[in-house]
Short mmCIF file of C-alpha atoms and ligand atoms in Angstrom, two decimals:
data_model
loop_
_atom_site.label_atom_id
_atom_site.label_comp_id
_atom_site.label_asym_id
_atom_site.label_seq_id
_atom_site.Cartn_x
_atom_site.Cartn_y
_atom_site.Cartn_z
CA UNK A 1 10.67 3.45 30.34
CA UNK A 2 12.24 0.67 28.12
CA UNK A 3 13.21 1.68 24.62
CA UNK A 4 10.05 1.81 22.27
CA UNK A 5 10.46 -1.10 19.78
CA UNK A 6 7.87 -1.77 17.12
CA UNK A 7 7.86 -4.07 14.21
CA UNK A 8 6.19 -4.69 11.01
CA UNK A 9 6.15 -8.40 10.12
CA UNK A 10 4.72 -9.33 6.69
CA UNK A 11 4.41 -12.66 5.26
CA UNK A 12 6.55 -12.62 1.96
CA UNK A 13 3.40 -13.90 0.03
CA UNK A 14 3.20 -10.79 -2.30
CA UNK A 15 3.60 -7.23 -2.77
CA UNK A 16 3.18 -4.66 -0.24
CA UNK A 17 -0.45 -4.08 -0.02
CA UNK A 18 -2.14 -0.66 1.25
CA UNK A 19 -3.28 -2.34 4.36
CA UNK A 20 0.20 -3.46 5.19
CA UNK A 21 1.61 -0.03 4.34
CA UNK A 22 -0.86 1.37 6.97
CA UNK A 23 0.14 -0.98 9.45
CA UNK A 24 3.96 -0.25 8.93
CA UNK A 25 3.12 3.34 8.90
CA UNK A 26 1.49 3.37 12.05
CA UNK A 27 4.16 1.38 13.94
CA UNK A 28 6.70 3.64 12.27
CA UNK A 29 5.14 7.08 13.51
CA UNK A 30 4.62 5.60 16.96
CA UNK A 31 8.24 4.38 17.07
CA UNK A 32 9.58 7.89 15.71
CA UNK A 33 7.36 9.89 17.84
CA UNK A 34 8.97 8.21 21.30
CA UNK A 35 12.77 7.83 19.73
CA UNK A 36 11.96 4.18 19.25
CA UNK A 37 13.07 1.56 16.77
CA UNK A 38 11.19 0.27 13.79
CA UNK A 39 11.68 -3.46 12.98
CA UNK A 40 10.93 -4.83 9.62
CA UNK A 41 11.09 -8.80 9.88
CA UNK A 42 9.79 -11.61 7.93
CA UNK A 43 7.21 -14.02 8.83
CA UNK A 44 7.85 -16.84 6.22
CA UNK A 45 6.71 -19.75 7.95
CA UNK A 46 3.98 -20.61 5.53
CA UNK A 47 6.53 -21.69 3.12
CA UNK A 48 4.20 -22.94 0.07
CA UNK A 49 2.78 -19.36 -0.04
CA UNK A 50 6.06 -17.58 0.02
CA UNK A 51 7.06 -15.79 -3.26
CA UNK A 52 10.30 -14.96 -4.57
CA UNK A 53 11.28 -11.25 -4.47
CA UNK A 54 8.44 -10.56 -2.22
CA UNK A 55 10.75 -9.60 0.88
CA UNK A 56 12.71 -7.60 -1.32
CA UNK A 57 9.83 -5.60 -3.15
CA UNK A 58 7.90 -4.98 0.09
CA UNK A 59 11.20 -3.54 1.65
CA UNK A 60 11.88 -1.36 -1.33
CA UNK A 61 8.15 -0.15 -1.31
CA UNK A 62 8.41 0.67 2.34
CA UNK A 63 11.57 2.75 1.58
CA UNK A 64 9.89 4.42 -0.99
CA UNK A 65 7.20 5.57 0.89
CA UNK A 66 9.98 6.98 3.48
CA UNK A 67 9.00 4.36 5.89
CA UNK A 68 12.60 3.34 6.62
CA UNK A 69 13.34 0.58 9.20
CA UNK A 70 15.95 0.75 11.72
CA UNK A 71 16.39 -2.91 11.44
CA UNK A 72 15.66 -5.60 8.80
CA UNK A 73 17.06 -8.76 7.12
CA UNK A 74 19.34 -6.47 5.27
CA UNK A 75 20.17 -4.21 8.21
CA UNK A 76 20.30 -6.48 11.18
CA UNK A 77 21.33 -5.88 14.73
CA UNK A 78 23.30 -8.85 15.92
CA UNK A 79 21.50 -9.44 19.13
CA UNK A 80 18.29 -9.43 17.50
CA UNK A 81 19.26 -11.41 14.27
CA UNK A 82 17.88 -13.43 12.36
CA UNK A 83 15.09 -11.55 10.99
CA UNK A 84 13.48 -14.40 9.07
CA UNK A 85 11.65 -16.97 11.00
CA UNK A 86 12.77 -19.70 8.49
CA UNK A 87 16.37 -18.86 9.63
CA UNK A 88 15.47 -19.72 13.35
CA UNK A 89 13.79 -23.00 13.24
CA UNK A 90 15.97 -24.53 15.93
CA UNK A 91 15.29 -21.91 18.36
CA UNK A 92 11.58 -22.30 18.12
CA UNK A 93 12.05 -25.95 18.46
CA UNK A 94 13.98 -25.53 21.64
CA UNK A 95 11.49 -22.98 23.18
CA UNK A 96 8.67 -25.51 22.24
CA UNK A 97 10.55 -28.10 24.05
CA UNK A 98 10.67 -25.97 27.22
CA UNK A 99 7.00 -25.78 27.20
CA UNK A 100 6.80 -29.55 26.85
CA UNK A 101 9.07 -29.91 29.58
CA UNK A 102 7.06 -27.71 31.88
CA UNK A 103 4.14 -29.65 31.17
CA UNK A 104 2.17 -27.00 29.42
CA UNK A 105 2.71 -28.54 25.90
CA UNK A 106 2.42 -31.76 24.51
CA UNK A 107 2.89 -34.03 21.59
CA UNK A 108 0.05 -34.64 19.33
CA UNK A 109 -0.09 -37.57 16.87
CA UNK A 110 -3.48 -36.91 15.32
CA UNK A 111 -3.80 -37.19 11.74
CA UNK A 112 -5.17 -34.62 9.45
CA UNK A 113 -8.14 -37.19 8.82
CA UNK A 114 -8.85 -37.80 12.55
CA UNK A 115 -8.60 -34.10 13.04
CA UNK A 116 -11.13 -33.44 10.32
CA UNK A 117 -13.15 -36.23 11.93
CA UNK A 118 -13.38 -34.65 15.21
CA UNK A 119 -14.33 -31.42 13.66
CA UNK A 120 -17.32 -33.00 11.99
CA UNK A 121 -18.31 -34.76 14.98
CA UNK A 122 -18.19 -31.47 16.76
CA UNK A 123 -20.31 -29.77 14.26
CA UNK A 124 -22.94 -32.55 14.19
CA UNK A 125 -23.35 -31.51 17.95
CA UNK A 126 -23.74 -27.71 16.95
CA UNK A 127 -20.16 -26.61 18.01
CA UNK A 128 -19.08 -24.30 15.32
CA UNK A 129 -15.65 -23.30 16.60
CA UNK A 130 -13.65 -26.44 16.77
CA UNK A 131 -11.65 -27.41 20.05
CA UNK A 132 -9.15 -30.02 20.12
CA UNK A 133 -10.58 -32.98 22.18
CA UNK A 134 -7.06 -33.48 24.19
CA UNK A 135 -6.97 -37.06 22.68
CA UNK A 136 -3.12 -36.89 23.14
CA UNK A 137 -2.92 -34.98 26.38
CA UNK A 138 -2.41 -38.21 28.14
CA UNK A 139 -0.96 -40.78 26.01
CA UNK A 140 0.77 -43.85 27.57
CA UNK A 141 4.20 -44.72 26.40
CA UNK A 142 2.85 -47.68 24.40
CA UNK A 143 0.33 -45.52 22.58
CA UNK A 144 3.29 -43.32 21.79
CA UNK A 145 5.46 -46.14 20.48
CA UNK A 146 2.61 -47.38 18.26
CA UNK A 147 2.32 -43.94 16.60
CA UNK A 148 5.67 -44.02 15.96
CA UNK A 149 5.83 -47.36 14.54
CA UNK A 150 3.08 -46.11 12.10
CA UNK A 151 5.39 -43.31 11.07
CA UNK A 152 3.35 -40.67 12.51
CA UNK A 153 5.42 -37.64 13.53
CA UNK A 154 3.96 -35.41 16.33
CA UNK A 155 2.96 -31.82 16.25
CA UNK A 156 3.02 -29.95 19.68
CA UNK A 157 0.16 -28.35 21.08
CA UNK A 158 -0.12 -25.82 23.83
CA UNK A 159 -2.34 -27.05 26.66
CA UNK A 160 -4.51 -23.94 27.17
CA UNK A 161 -5.17 -23.14 30.92
CA UNK A 162 -8.74 -23.93 32.41
CA UNK A 163 -10.68 -20.88 33.04
CA UNK A 164 -7.81 -18.19 33.08
CA UNK A 165 -8.46 -14.74 32.24
CA UNK A 166 -6.59 -13.55 29.07
CA UNK A 167 -8.03 -10.07 28.79
CA UNK A 168 -5.88 -7.22 27.78
CA UNK A 169 -6.11 -3.49 27.49
CA UNK A 170 -6.14 -2.67 23.64
CA UNK A 171 -4.48 0.54 22.72
CA UNK A 172 -7.06 1.29 20.04
CA UNK A 173 -10.13 -0.47 21.61
CA UNK A 174 -9.71 -0.28 25.32
CA UNK A 175 -10.42 -3.36 27.51
CA UNK A 176 -10.84 -6.47 25.66
CA UNK A 177 -12.07 -9.81 27.56
CA UNK A 178 -11.03 -13.10 26.72
CA UNK A 179 -11.05 -16.31 28.79
CA UNK A 180 -8.58 -19.21 27.88
CA UNK A 181 -11.49 -21.76 27.98
CA UNK A 182 -12.64 -20.17 24.76
CA UNK A 183 -9.78 -21.80 23.01
CA UNK A 184 -8.82 -25.21 22.31
CA UNK A 185 -5.35 -26.44 22.53
CA UNK A 186 -3.59 -25.16 19.42
CA UNK A 187 -0.62 -26.45 17.50
CA UNK A 188 2.69 -24.36 18.07
CA UNK A 189 4.99 -26.59 16.19
CA UNK A 190 3.71 -28.60 13.30
CA UNK A 191 4.92 -32.02 12.62
CA UNK A 192 7.48 -30.89 9.93
CA UNK A 193 9.37 -28.87 12.59
CA UNK A 194 7.97 -25.64 11.49
CA UNK A 195 6.25 -23.31 14.21
CA UNK A 196 2.90 -21.86 13.73
CA UNK A 197 2.36 -18.03 13.43
CA UNK A 198 0.95 -17.81 17.05
CA UNK A 199 4.11 -19.38 18.52
CA UNK A 200 6.73 -17.91 16.30
CA UNK A 201 5.36 -14.34 16.73
CA UNK A 202 5.62 -14.53 20.65
CA UNK A 203 9.18 -15.87 20.58
CA UNK A 204 10.00 -13.11 17.89
CA UNK A 205 8.52 -10.29 19.62
CA UNK A 206 10.00 -11.33 23.16
CA UNK A 207 13.62 -11.82 22.06
CA UNK A 208 13.34 -8.78 19.73
CA UNK A 209 12.12 -6.73 22.78
CA UNK A 210 9.05 -5.60 20.96
CA UNK A 211 7.32 -3.01 23.27
CA UNK A 212 4.31 -2.38 21.33
CA UNK A 213 2.30 -4.15 18.51
CA UNK A 214 -0.17 -2.22 16.03
CA UNK A 215 -1.69 -4.68 13.78
CA UNK A 216 -4.67 -5.44 11.98
CA UNK A 217 -8.06 -6.15 13.53
CA UNK A 218 -8.10 -9.81 12.17
CA UNK A 219 -5.41 -10.61 14.61
CA UNK A 220 -7.50 -9.75 17.59
CA UNK A 221 -8.48 -13.51 18.39
CA UNK A 222 -4.83 -14.60 18.22
CA UNK A 223 -3.73 -12.38 20.94
CA UNK A 224 -5.36 -14.22 23.97
CA UNK A 225 -3.51 -17.39 22.48
CA UNK A 226 -0.32 -15.42 22.61
CA UNK A 227 -0.93 -14.06 25.94
CA UNK A 228 -1.16 -17.72 27.16
CA UNK A 229 2.16 -18.38 25.84
CA UNK A 230 3.70 -15.17 27.54
CA UNK A 231 2.15 -16.12 30.67
CA UNK A 232 3.50 -19.69 30.53
CA UNK A 233 7.11 -18.50 29.97
CA UNK A 234 6.64 -15.74 32.63
CA UNK A 235 7.43 -13.02 30.05
CA UNK A 236 5.88 -9.51 29.77
CA UNK A 237 4.05 -9.18 26.70
CA UNK A 238 3.90 -6.24 24.56
CA UNK A 239 1.09 -3.85 24.51
CA UNK A 240 -1.43 -4.51 21.59
CA UNK A 241 -3.21 -2.21 19.55
CA UNK A 242 -5.58 -3.73 16.76
CA UNK A 243 -6.53 -1.23 13.92
CA UNK A 244 -9.86 -1.31 12.26
CA UNK A 245 -10.68 -2.96 9.02
CA UNK A 246 -10.34 -0.75 5.68
CA UNK A 247 -13.82 -1.10 3.73
CA UNK A 248 -14.56 -0.09 0.28
CA UNK A 249 -17.16 2.53 -0.59
CA UNK A 250 -19.84 -0.03 -0.22
CA UNK A 251 -18.84 -0.81 3.44
CA UNK A 252 -17.49 -3.95 2.42
CA UNK A 253 -14.12 -5.18 3.83
CA UNK A 254 -11.19 -4.42 1.29
CA UNK A 255 -10.47 -7.68 -0.38
CA UNK A 256 -7.26 -8.29 -2.49
CA UNK A 257 -9.90 -9.16 -5.29
CA UNK A 258 -11.87 -5.97 -5.27
CA UNK A 259 -10.96 -4.61 -8.78
CA UNK A 260 -12.41 -1.11 -8.23
CA UNK A 261 -9.44 -0.31 -5.98
CA UNK A 262 -5.85 -0.63 -6.76
CA UNK A 263 -4.27 -2.65 -3.89
CA UNK A 264 -0.51 -2.66 -3.94
CA UNK A 265 1.84 0.40 -3.43
CA UNK A 266 3.95 -0.65 -6.46
CA UNK A 267 0.76 -0.10 -8.58
CA UNK A 268 0.47 3.54 -7.19
CA UNK A 269 4.08 4.08 -7.73
CA UNK A 270 3.51 2.98 -11.52
CA UNK A 271 0.55 5.17 -11.92
CA UNK A 272 2.35 8.20 -10.76
CA UNK A 273 1.30 8.63 -7.04
CA UNK A 274 3.87 10.74 -4.88
CA UNK A 275 4.90 8.67 -1.92
CA UNK A 276 4.19 11.72 0.37
CA UNK A 277 0.61 11.84 -0.96
CA UNK A 278 0.08 8.06 -0.33
CA UNK A 279 1.63 8.36 3.11
CA UNK A 280 -0.60 11.23 4.19
CA UNK A 281 -3.72 9.49 2.76
CA UNK A 282 -2.76 6.09 4.59
CA UNK A 283 -2.23 8.43 7.79
CA UNK A 284 -6.05 9.63 7.43
CA UNK A 285 -7.15 6.04 6.87
CA UNK A 286 -7.63 5.17 10.38
CA UNK A 287 -6.46 8.12 12.39
CA UNK A 288 -7.76 11.90 12.66
CA UNK A 289 -6.31 14.72 14.04
CA UNK A 290 -7.65 16.74 16.98
CA UNK A 291 -8.01 19.67 14.70
CA UNK A 292 -9.22 17.86 11.57
CA UNK A 293 -6.19 18.84 9.65
CA UNK A 294 -5.66 16.89 6.57
CA UNK A 295 -2.20 17.63 5.22
CA UNK A 296 0.76 16.35 6.93
CA UNK A 297 4.10 15.60 5.77
CA UNK A 298 5.88 12.40 7.26
CA UNK A 299 7.73 14.43 9.84
CA UNK A 300 4.66 16.56 10.67
CA UNK A 301 2.67 13.25 11.16
CA UNK A 302 5.51 11.92 13.65
CA UNK A 303 5.03 14.89 15.60
CA UNK A 304 1.12 15.00 15.50
CA UNK A 305 0.50 11.20 15.81
CA UNK A 306 -1.17 10.23 19.19
CA UNK A 307 -2.40 6.31 19.27
CA UNK A 308 -5.28 7.40 21.16
CA UNK A 309 -6.64 9.05 18.06
CA UNK A 310 -6.80 5.77 16.00
CA UNK A 311 -10.05 5.24 15.07
CA UNK A 312 -12.37 2.59 16.26
CA UNK A 313 -14.75 2.33 13.26
CA UNK A 314 -14.04 1.03 9.76
CA UNK A 315 -11.78 3.38 7.60
CA UNK A 316 -13.08 3.74 4.36
CA UNK A 317 -10.86 3.76 1.34
CA UNK A 318 -11.73 6.76 -0.65
CA UNK A 319 -10.39 6.67 -4.21
CA UNK A 320 -11.09 10.11 -4.99
CA UNK A 321 -9.64 11.43 -1.81
CA UNK A 322 -6.40 9.89 -2.84
CA UNK A 323 -6.46 11.23 -6.12
CA UNK A 324 -7.08 14.79 -4.68
CA UNK A 325 -4.36 14.38 -2.19
CA UNK A 326 -2.02 13.48 -5.01
CA UNK A 327 -2.95 16.32 -7.23
CA UNK A 328 -2.74 18.43 -3.94
CA UNK A 329 0.80 17.41 -3.50
CA UNK A 330 1.57 17.68 -7.18
CA UNK A 331 0.78 21.11 -7.17
CA UNK A 332 2.37 22.12 -4.03
CA UNK A 333 5.85 20.41 -4.20
CA UNK A 334 8.82 22.44 -5.23
CA UNK A 335 9.92 22.25 -9.08
CA UNK A 336 12.95 20.28 -8.31
CA UNK A 337 11.08 17.60 -6.68
CA UNK A 338 8.43 17.61 -9.28
CA UNK A 339 11.01 17.24 -11.77
CA UNK A 340 12.80 14.53 -10.11
CA UNK A 341 9.26 12.75 -9.70
CA UNK A 342 7.69 13.48 -13.24
CA UNK A 343 10.41 13.32 -15.73
CA UNK A 344 10.33 9.51 -16.05
CA UNK A 345 6.82 9.87 -16.97
CA UNK A 346 7.73 12.46 -19.34
CA UNK A 347 10.25 10.25 -20.82
CA UNK A 348 7.69 7.84 -21.58
CA UNK A 349 6.50 9.84 -24.45
CA UNK A 350 9.00 9.09 -27.42
CA UNK A 351 8.82 12.54 -28.94
CA UNK A 352 9.33 14.39 -25.75
CA UNK A 353 12.09 11.94 -24.48
CA UNK A 354 14.62 12.96 -27.24
CA UNK A 355 14.37 16.64 -26.30
CA UNK A 356 16.87 18.44 -23.95
CA UNK A 357 16.52 18.17 -20.51
CA UNK A 358 15.66 21.90 -20.16
CA UNK A 359 12.99 21.62 -22.79
CA UNK A 360 11.38 18.61 -21.05
CA UNK A 361 11.22 20.64 -17.82
CA UNK A 362 9.44 23.36 -19.65
CA UNK A 363 6.92 21.05 -20.93
CA UNK A 364 6.63 19.11 -17.61
CA UNK A 365 5.97 22.56 -15.72
CA UNK A 366 2.95 23.34 -18.07
CA UNK A 367 1.21 20.33 -16.63
CA UNK A 368 2.12 20.68 -13.04
CA UNK A 369 -1.28 22.22 -12.03
CA UNK A 370 -3.37 20.12 -14.68
CA UNK A 371 -2.52 16.63 -13.61
CA UNK A 372 -3.68 14.45 -10.74
CA UNK A 373 -1.16 11.74 -11.20
CA UNK A 374 2.12 11.41 -13.11
CA UNK A 375 0.98 8.66 -15.76
CA UNK A 376 -1.53 11.72 -16.78
CA UNK A 377 1.45 13.47 -18.29
CA UNK A 378 2.27 10.59 -20.30
CA UNK A 379 -1.11 10.03 -21.81
CA UNK A 380 -1.62 13.85 -22.30
CA UNK A 381 1.41 14.05 -24.23
CA UNK A 382 0.79 10.80 -26.10
CA UNK A 383 -2.58 12.30 -27.19
CA UNK A 384 -0.89 15.46 -28.31
CA UNK A 385 1.60 13.71 -30.40
CA UNK A 386 -0.56 10.83 -31.79
CA UNK A 387 -3.38 13.04 -32.87
CA UNK A 388 -5.34 9.78 -33.97
CA UNK A 389 -8.83 9.89 -32.40
CA UNK A 390 -11.46 9.61 -35.05
CA UNK A 391 -13.41 12.69 -35.14
CA UNK A 392 -17.32 12.70 -34.98
CA UNK A 393 -19.66 14.17 -37.73
CA UNK A 394 -20.18 17.16 -35.64
CA UNK A 395 -16.45 17.83 -34.95
CA UNK A 396 -15.88 17.31 -38.76
CA UNK A 397 -18.34 19.92 -39.45
CA UNK A 398 -16.53 22.40 -37.20
CA UNK A 399 -13.35 21.81 -38.95
CA UNK A 400 -15.07 22.30 -42.31
CA UNK A 401 -16.70 25.70 -41.04
CA UNK A 402 -13.22 26.63 -40.02
CA UNK A 403 -11.88 25.86 -43.46
CA UNK A 404 -14.24 27.95 -45.06
CA UNK A 405 -13.37 30.81 -42.97
CA UNK A 406 -9.57 30.39 -44.09
CA UNK A 407 -9.00 30.06 -40.22
CA UNK A 408 -6.16 27.12 -40.44
CA UNK A 409 -4.20 29.17 -43.15
CA UNK A 410 -4.52 32.27 -41.44
CA UNK A 411 -3.26 31.11 -38.18
CA UNK A 412 -0.52 29.11 -39.89
CA UNK A 413 0.86 32.24 -41.98
CA UNK A 414 0.97 34.22 -38.73
CA UNK A 415 2.57 31.58 -36.88
CA UNK A 416 5.24 31.11 -39.76
CA UNK A 417 6.08 35.08 -39.04
CA UNK A 418 6.15 34.57 -35.17
CA UNK A 419 9.88 34.95 -34.03
CA UNK A 420 9.18 33.81 -30.36
CA UNK A 421 6.77 31.06 -29.48
CA UNK A 422 5.49 32.10 -25.95
CA UNK A 423 2.02 32.09 -24.07
CA UNK A 424 2.05 35.90 -24.79
CA UNK A 425 3.04 35.76 -28.42
CA UNK A 426 0.41 32.84 -29.33
CA UNK A 427 -2.45 34.66 -27.19
CA UNK A 428 -1.93 37.84 -29.04
CA UNK A 429 -1.66 35.94 -32.48
CA UNK A 430 -5.16 34.60 -31.61
CA UNK A 431 -6.55 38.04 -30.88
CA UNK A 432 -5.18 39.54 -34.06
CA UNK A 433 -6.58 36.52 -36.05
CA UNK A 434 -9.99 36.70 -34.45
CA UNK A 435 -10.23 40.29 -35.29
CA UNK A 436 -9.13 39.58 -38.90
CA UNK A 437 -11.47 36.81 -39.52
CA UNK A 438 -14.41 37.90 -37.23
CA UNK A 439 -14.69 34.67 -35.34
CA UNK A 440 -14.14 33.97 -31.83
CA UNK A 441 -14.87 31.75 -28.72
CA UNK A 442 -15.74 27.91 -29.48
CA UNK A 443 -15.73 28.67 -33.26
CA UNK A 444 -12.34 29.81 -33.23
CA UNK A 445 -10.84 27.67 -30.85
CA UNK A 446 -12.49 24.31 -31.05
CA UNK A 447 -11.47 23.70 -34.70
CA UNK A 448 -7.86 24.55 -34.02
CA UNK A 449 -7.82 22.33 -31.11
CA UNK A 450 -9.45 19.49 -32.98
CA UNK A 451 -7.06 19.87 -35.82
CA UNK A 452 -4.06 19.67 -33.62
CA UNK A 453 -5.08 16.98 -31.20
CA UNK A 454 -8.29 15.24 -32.51
CA UNK A 455 -9.46 15.87 -28.88
CA UNK A 456 -12.08 18.39 -27.57
CA UNK A 457 -10.19 18.28 -24.11
CA UNK A 458 -6.72 19.07 -22.88
CA UNK A 459 -4.57 21.76 -21.73
CA UNK A 460 -4.68 25.34 -23.01
CA UNK A 461 -4.51 25.61 -26.74
CA UNK A 462 -1.43 28.03 -26.53
CA UNK A 463 0.27 25.28 -24.40
CA UNK A 464 -0.32 22.75 -27.07
CA UNK A 465 1.21 24.61 -29.78
CA UNK A 466 4.24 25.57 -27.35
CA UNK A 467 4.72 21.65 -27.11
CA UNK A 468 4.17 20.69 -30.68
CA UNK A 469 6.24 23.63 -31.91
CA UNK A 470 5.85 25.84 -34.78
CA UNK A 471 6.48 23.67 -37.54
CA UNK A 472 4.44 20.68 -36.31
CA UNK A 473 1.70 23.05 -35.52
CA UNK A 474 1.45 24.53 -39.19
CA UNK A 475 2.08 21.11 -40.80
CA UNK A 476 -1.17 19.91 -38.81
CA UNK A 477 -3.21 23.07 -39.53
CA UNK A 478 -2.25 22.83 -43.20
CA UNK A 479 -2.90 19.14 -43.53
CA UNK A 480 -6.53 20.19 -43.36
CA UNK A 481 -6.28 23.06 -45.57
CA UNK A 482 -4.89 20.86 -48.50
CA UNK A 483 -7.70 17.82 -48.05
N1 LIG B 501 2.44 -11.78 9.44
C1 LIG B 501 1.28 -11.16 10.10
C2 LIG B 501 0.37 -10.66 9.15
O1 LIG B 501 0.79 -10.23 8.14
C3 LIG B 501 1.98 -10.30 11.25
C4 LIG B 501 0.97 -10.29 12.21
C5 LIG B 501 1.22 -9.52 13.56
O2 LIG B 501 1.68 -8.45 13.21
O3 LIG B 501 1.48 -10.10 14.48
O4 LIG B 501 -0.68 -10.50 9.29
#
């Protein structure tokens, strides 16, 4: 068998989207499973939509996820370069010319307006999917001359065969039937000399010796058009697999405008999702193991991956599951990996950022089993240090009661005399104070928590005291005492 070569071929029109990351992941898994190559190349022929920096950020995000291309514009193989379509326009032109010379493609001088009219006219006859009427298929020399004189520049259209079978076996969906007569002659080279997607992708896949293509379902109806081109050139097409759409919790196709779902990998990184959790989540977004196992490292996923188990029904993007997955990974990664990941989020709190690295690590560890995503550690620390939520009447009442019972004074005094601040020493300090004052439970803990953080929720109280330190804790408690 020839070497397995797959590719992820984004248009550089934005950041790496979760749908794109999923396509990249499945191609990558397939390549690595069979010792193949995973190629990253750029489809940048829709020039108006290209965004500066998009290629770089997409590549960086993939690498961050651990989906590392064997070849890319930055890491090209000579025999397959270039990896950006706009750098090979001349090549596409030559291949298009070959098709013209073979008589299976032809110049089309129709203007946008004429095409729009043609569409209108077909619509008025109830034809919804427009087919080019072949007006330019048999132009005379004279007609061509006249068009040229008018200053028209031709596009090139592929002449679809009449009634040819363009069916194929889809790796995900099984046999898919198409006939060439379902499609009109479509443009392969625009009049500005830029190829269309359906043409350029065939040339690229062929010249790069791509063996398998896993891509989104939205490309299903492009495949027969591409197969027609392969057929004319006499090239063997790659094997195609079209993955199902991703839907939201309401069963609607995920749209980039869906505000309930964070859409871009970089946003997840900023929120403090671990790349290994995102990869694991994406794996289950359209693929199931034979034993319903859920947790996979990337290398385990490579071992286990079987394209036959790609799902054929839409995959639901479940936010809660992703959050759960991330907290699972946060709890289970070893401490070194945890520190490497979490310290940037710890440093976003200015009080903690000035502490020693060892102290930062101690504080970070307090949260290892508490948080779901990295950014929560920043907000938890900010809450602890800012301590400025307004208190409700009920909360003020609790504090008043505590003051009447001398709770804050008592705790502050005992803390003052405490040599070592630790979980144990604070716990036993609490016990003794409870005994002395005769209060316990919520009546004891809640006022202290409120006095220290102005919040009824958060991590264990002894951890809050540990983080604030003895002096700050005492100050905060006594500030109420003095009011
Ligand atoms: N640039 C195309 C896309 O982003 C790639 C399609 C393909 O994989 O053939 O959808």
